[in-house]
Amino acid sequence: MNLQDRLSMVEHRIREACGRCGRSEEEIQIIAVTKYTTMKTVEQVLLSGIGHVGESRTKEAQSKYETFHPLGTWHFIGHLQTNKVKDIVGKFEYIHSLDRLSLMKEIEKKAADLNAVVNCFIQVNVSGEKSKQGLSPEALFSFAQEVSRMKQIRVVGLMTMAPYELDAEATRPVFRELRRLRDELNAKDIFSYPVQHLSMGMSNDFEVAIEEGATWLRLGSVLVGEEPIQARDA
């Protein structure tokens, strides 16, 4: 199955999921997760009309961005080390992994130097898995208060990763809780604007995520396929 066939299949599944929960397809944005893929695949993705690509390793992200950045919108979706912020801010339009004060301060500092505003998702570890990054749900609101004081950071949404489940239905409570946290965050009026988006749903569970309110899907293998890449430690 080629990229266009996979995209058509994904779009069909999105339509079906939206139909089940009474949502419009226009509410859903696809991010093609291109980590571990070749330069050729990244180019094919961007030329296919998808438009949004997600990378999670700074070295790979930089080389792909330098080559293809005029063609799309770039999302950094992985854990971001503070010493790598300088390589991402000013290039990637979205950061999906804001999860600690030190990172917040570094993004603010670098963005101020560039006179830029960075769109960020606050990452919440809803499932509580030790292997996953992100704030605990209990820490979200105090952290959001700190972020609200930043001038160069705009919080556009919340992000989470659900546990990998053979039965996607088992991920539903995680996605439902992130939506509840987003709604509570807005009810508290911590920010002077509504926090609209939910970055949640991956290849194995995106339909459930849509049914629970996802607006940004991060899709890797189901969309771009799987490629054997030698240099996976970049």
Coordinates of C-alpha atoms in Angstrom, one line a residue:
M1 CA 0.0 0.0 0.0
N2 CA 1.5 3.4 -1.0
L3 CA 1.2 6.7 0.8
Q4 CA -1.8 7.9 -1.1
D5 CA -3.7 4.7 -0.4
R6 CA -2.9 4.9 3.3
L7 CA -4.0 8.5 3.4
S8 CA -7.3 7.7 1.8
M9 CA -7.8 4.9 4.3
V10 CA -7.0 7.1 7.2
E11 CA -9.3 9.9 5.9
H12 CA -12.1 7.3 5.6
R13 CA -11.6 6.1 9.1
I14 CA -11.7 9.7 10.4
R15 CA -14.9 10.3 8.5
E16 CA -16.4 7.2 10.1
A17 CA -15.3 8.2 13.6
C18 CA -16.6 11.8 13.2
G19 CA -19.9 10.4 12.0
R20 CA -20.2 8.2 15.1
C21 CA -19.8 11.2 17.5
G22 CA -21.4 14.0 15.5
R23 CA -18.2 15.9 14.7
S24 CA -17.0 17.6 11.5
E25 CA -13.9 16.3 9.8
E26 CA -12.8 19.9 9.5
E27 CA -12.2 19.8 13.3
I28 CA -9.4 17.2 12.8
Q29 CA -5.9 17.9 11.8
I30 CA -3.4 15.1 10.8
I31 CA 0.3 15.3 11.8
A32 CA 2.4 12.8 9.8
V33 CA 5.0 11.5 12.2
T34 CA 8.1 11.2 10.1
K35 CA 10.7 10.1 12.6
Y36 CA 12.7 7.1 11.4
T37 CA 11.6 7.8 7.8
T38 CA 13.8 8.7 4.9
M39 CA 14.1 12.1 3.3
K40 CA 12.2 10.7 0.3
T41 CA 9.3 9.8 2.5
V42 CA 9.2 13.2 4.1
E43 CA 9.1 14.8 0.7
Q44 CA 6.3 12.5 -0.4
V45 CA 4.3 13.3 2.7
L46 CA 4.6 17.0 2.2
L47 CA 3.8 16.8 -1.5
S48 CA 0.7 14.7 -0.8
G49 CA -1.1 17.6 0.7
I50 CA -0.8 16.5 4.4
G51 CA 1.0 19.7 5.3
H52 CA 1.9 19.0 8.9
V53 CA 4.9 16.8 9.9
G54 CA 6.0 15.8 13.4
E55 CA 9.5 15.0 14.5
S56 CA 10.7 13.9 18.0
R57 CA 14.5 13.8 17.8
T58 CA 16.3 17.0 17.4
K59 CA 19.2 15.8 15.2
E60 CA 16.8 14.2 12.7
A61 CA 14.4 17.0 13.0
Q62 CA 17.0 19.6 12.1
S63 CA 18.2 17.9 8.9
K64 CA 14.7 17.3 7.7
Y65 CA 13.6 20.9 8.5
E66 CA 16.6 22.4 6.8
T67 CA 15.7 20.5 3.6
F68 CA 11.9 20.7 3.5
H69 CA 10.7 23.5 5.8
P70 CA 9.2 25.7 3.1
L71 CA 6.8 22.9 2.2
G72 CA 4.9 22.4 5.4
T73 CA 4.2 23.2 9.1
W74 CA 6.6 21.6 11.6
H75 CA 5.7 20.1 15.0
F76 CA 8.1 18.9 17.6
I77 CA 6.3 16.1 19.4
G78 CA 9.0 14.4 21.5
H79 CA 10.7 15.1 24.8
L80 CA 12.6 18.3 24.4
Q81 CA 15.8 18.8 26.3
T82 CA 16.5 22.4 27.4
N83 CA 19.8 22.5 25.7
K84 CA 18.1 21.6 22.4
V85 CA 15.5 24.4 22.6
K86 CA 17.8 26.6 20.5
D87 CA 17.5 24.1 17.6
I88 CA 13.7 24.1 17.6
V89 CA 12.4 27.5 18.6
G90 CA 12.1 29.8 15.6
K91 CA 11.8 26.8 13.3
F92 CA 9.1 24.5 14.5
E93 CA 5.7 26.3 14.8
Y94 CA 4.4 23.9 17.4
I95 CA 5.9 22.2 20.4
H96 CA 3.7 19.4 21.8
S97 CA 5.8 18.5 24.9
L98 CA 5.9 21.5 27.3
D99 CA 6.0 19.8 30.7
R100 CA 8.4 21.5 33.1
L101 CA 9.4 24.9 34.3
S102 CA 13.0 24.7 33.1
L103 CA 11.8 24.0 29.6
M104 CA 9.2 26.8 29.8
K105 CA 11.9 29.3 30.8
E106 CA 14.3 28.3 28.1
I107 CA 11.6 28.5 25.4
E108 CA 10.6 31.9 26.7
K109 CA 14.2 33.1 26.6
K110 CA 15.0 31.8 23.1
A111 CA 11.7 33.1 21.7
A112 CA 12.3 36.5 23.2
D113 CA 15.7 36.6 21.5
L114 CA 13.9 35.9 18.2
N115 CA 10.9 38.1 18.9
A116 CA 8.8 35.0 18.3
V117 CA 5.7 33.5 19.8
V118 CA 5.8 29.7 20.2
N119 CA 2.6 27.6 20.0
C120 CA 2.8 25.0 22.8
F121 CA 0.8 22.0 24.0
I122 CA 1.2 21.2 27.7
Q123 CA 1.9 17.5 28.0
V124 CA 0.0 15.6 30.6
N125 CA 0.8 12.1 31.7
V126 CA -2.8 11.1 32.2
S127 CA -2.1 7.4 32.4
G128 CA 0.6 7.8 35.0
E129 CA 3.0 5.4 33.2
K130 CA 6.5 5.9 34.4
S131 CA 7.9 5.4 30.9
K132 CA 6.0 8.5 29.7
Q133 CA 6.9 12.2 30.0
G134 CA 4.5 14.9 31.1
L135 CA 2.9 16.6 34.1
S136 CA 0.7 14.7 36.5
P137 CA -3.0 15.9 36.1
E138 CA -2.7 17.3 39.7
A139 CA 0.2 19.5 38.6
L140 CA -1.4 20.9 35.5
F141 CA -3.2 24.0 36.9
S142 CA -0.3 25.4 38.9
F143 CA 2.0 24.8 36.0
A144 CA -0.5 26.6 33.7
Q145 CA -0.5 29.6 36.1
E146 CA 3.3 29.9 35.6
V147 CA 3.0 29.5 31.8
S148 CA 0.3 32.2 31.7
R149 CA 2.9 34.8 32.8
M150 CA 5.1 34.1 29.8
K151 CA 4.9 36.5 26.9
Q152 CA 6.4 34.4 24.2
I153 CA 4.5 31.2 24.8
R154 CA 0.9 30.6 23.6
V155 CA -0.7 27.5 25.0
V156 CA -2.9 26.1 22.2
G157 CA -3.9 22.8 23.8
L158 CA -3.0 19.8 25.9
M159 CA -1.2 16.7 24.8
T160 CA -1.1 13.1 26.0
M161 CA 0.0 9.6 25.0
A162 CA -2.2 6.7 25.9
P163 CA -0.8 3.3 26.8
Y164 CA -0.5 1.0 23.8
E165 CA -3.5 -1.3 24.0
L166 CA -4.4 -4.2 21.7
D167 CA -8.0 -3.1 22.2
A168 CA -8.1 0.6 21.4
E169 CA -11.3 1.0 23.5
A170 CA -9.2 0.6 26.6
T171 CA -7.6 4.0 25.8
R172 CA -10.9 5.9 26.1
P173 CA -10.6 6.9 29.7
V174 CA -7.2 8.5 29.1
F175 CA -8.5 10.6 26.2
R176 CA -11.7 11.5 28.1
E177 CA -9.7 12.7 31.1
L178 CA -7.5 15.0 28.9
R179 CA -10.6 16.6 27.5
R180 CA -12.0 17.1 31.0
L181 CA -8.7 18.7 32.1
R182 CA -8.8 21.0 29.1
D183 CA -12.4 22.0 29.9
E184 CA -11.5 22.6 33.6
L185 CA -8.5 24.6 32.5
N186 CA -10.7 26.9 30.5
A187 CA -13.3 27.2 33.3
K188 CA -10.6 28.5 35.6
D189 CA -9.7 31.3 33.1
I190 CA -6.0 30.9 33.7
F191 CA -5.3 32.1 30.2
S192 CA -6.7 35.2 28.6
Y193 CA -7.9 33.1 25.7
P194 CA -9.5 29.7 25.3
V195 CA -7.2 26.7 25.1
Q196 CA -8.8 24.8 22.2
H197 CA -6.9 21.8 21.1
L198 CA -6.2 18.3 22.2
S199 CA -3.2 16.5 20.7
M200 CA -4.0 12.9 21.2
G201 CA -4.5 9.8 19.2
M202 CA -1.9 7.7 17.4
S203 CA -1.9 4.9 14.8
N204 CA -3.5 2.3 17.0
D205 CA -6.1 4.4 18.8
F206 CA -6.9 7.6 16.8
E207 CA -10.5 6.8 16.2
V208 CA -11.3 6.5 19.9
A209 CA -9.3 9.8 20.4
I210 CA -11.6 11.5 17.8
E211 CA -14.7 10.3 19.6
E212 CA -13.3 11.9 22.8
G213 CA -12.5 15.2 21.3
A214 CA -9.1 15.0 19.6
T215 CA -8.3 17.9 17.3
W216 CA -4.7 16.9 16.3
L217 CA -3.8 13.3 15.5
R218 CA -0.1 12.2 15.5
L219 CA 0.0 9.4 13.0
G220 CA 3.1 7.4 12.1
S221 CA 3.0 3.8 10.8
V222 CA -0.7 3.8 9.8
L223 CA 0.0 6.8 7.5
V224 CA 3.6 6.8 6.5
G225 CA 4.3 3.1 6.8
E226 CA 7.3 1.5 8.5
E227 CA 10.8 1.8 7.1
P228 CA 14.0 0.1 8.3
I229 CA 16.3 3.0 9.1
Q230 CA 19.8 2.2 10.2
A231 CA 20.6 5.3 12.2
R232 CA 17.9 5.2 14.9
D233 CA 20.1 6.7 17.6
A234 CA 20.3 10.2 15.9

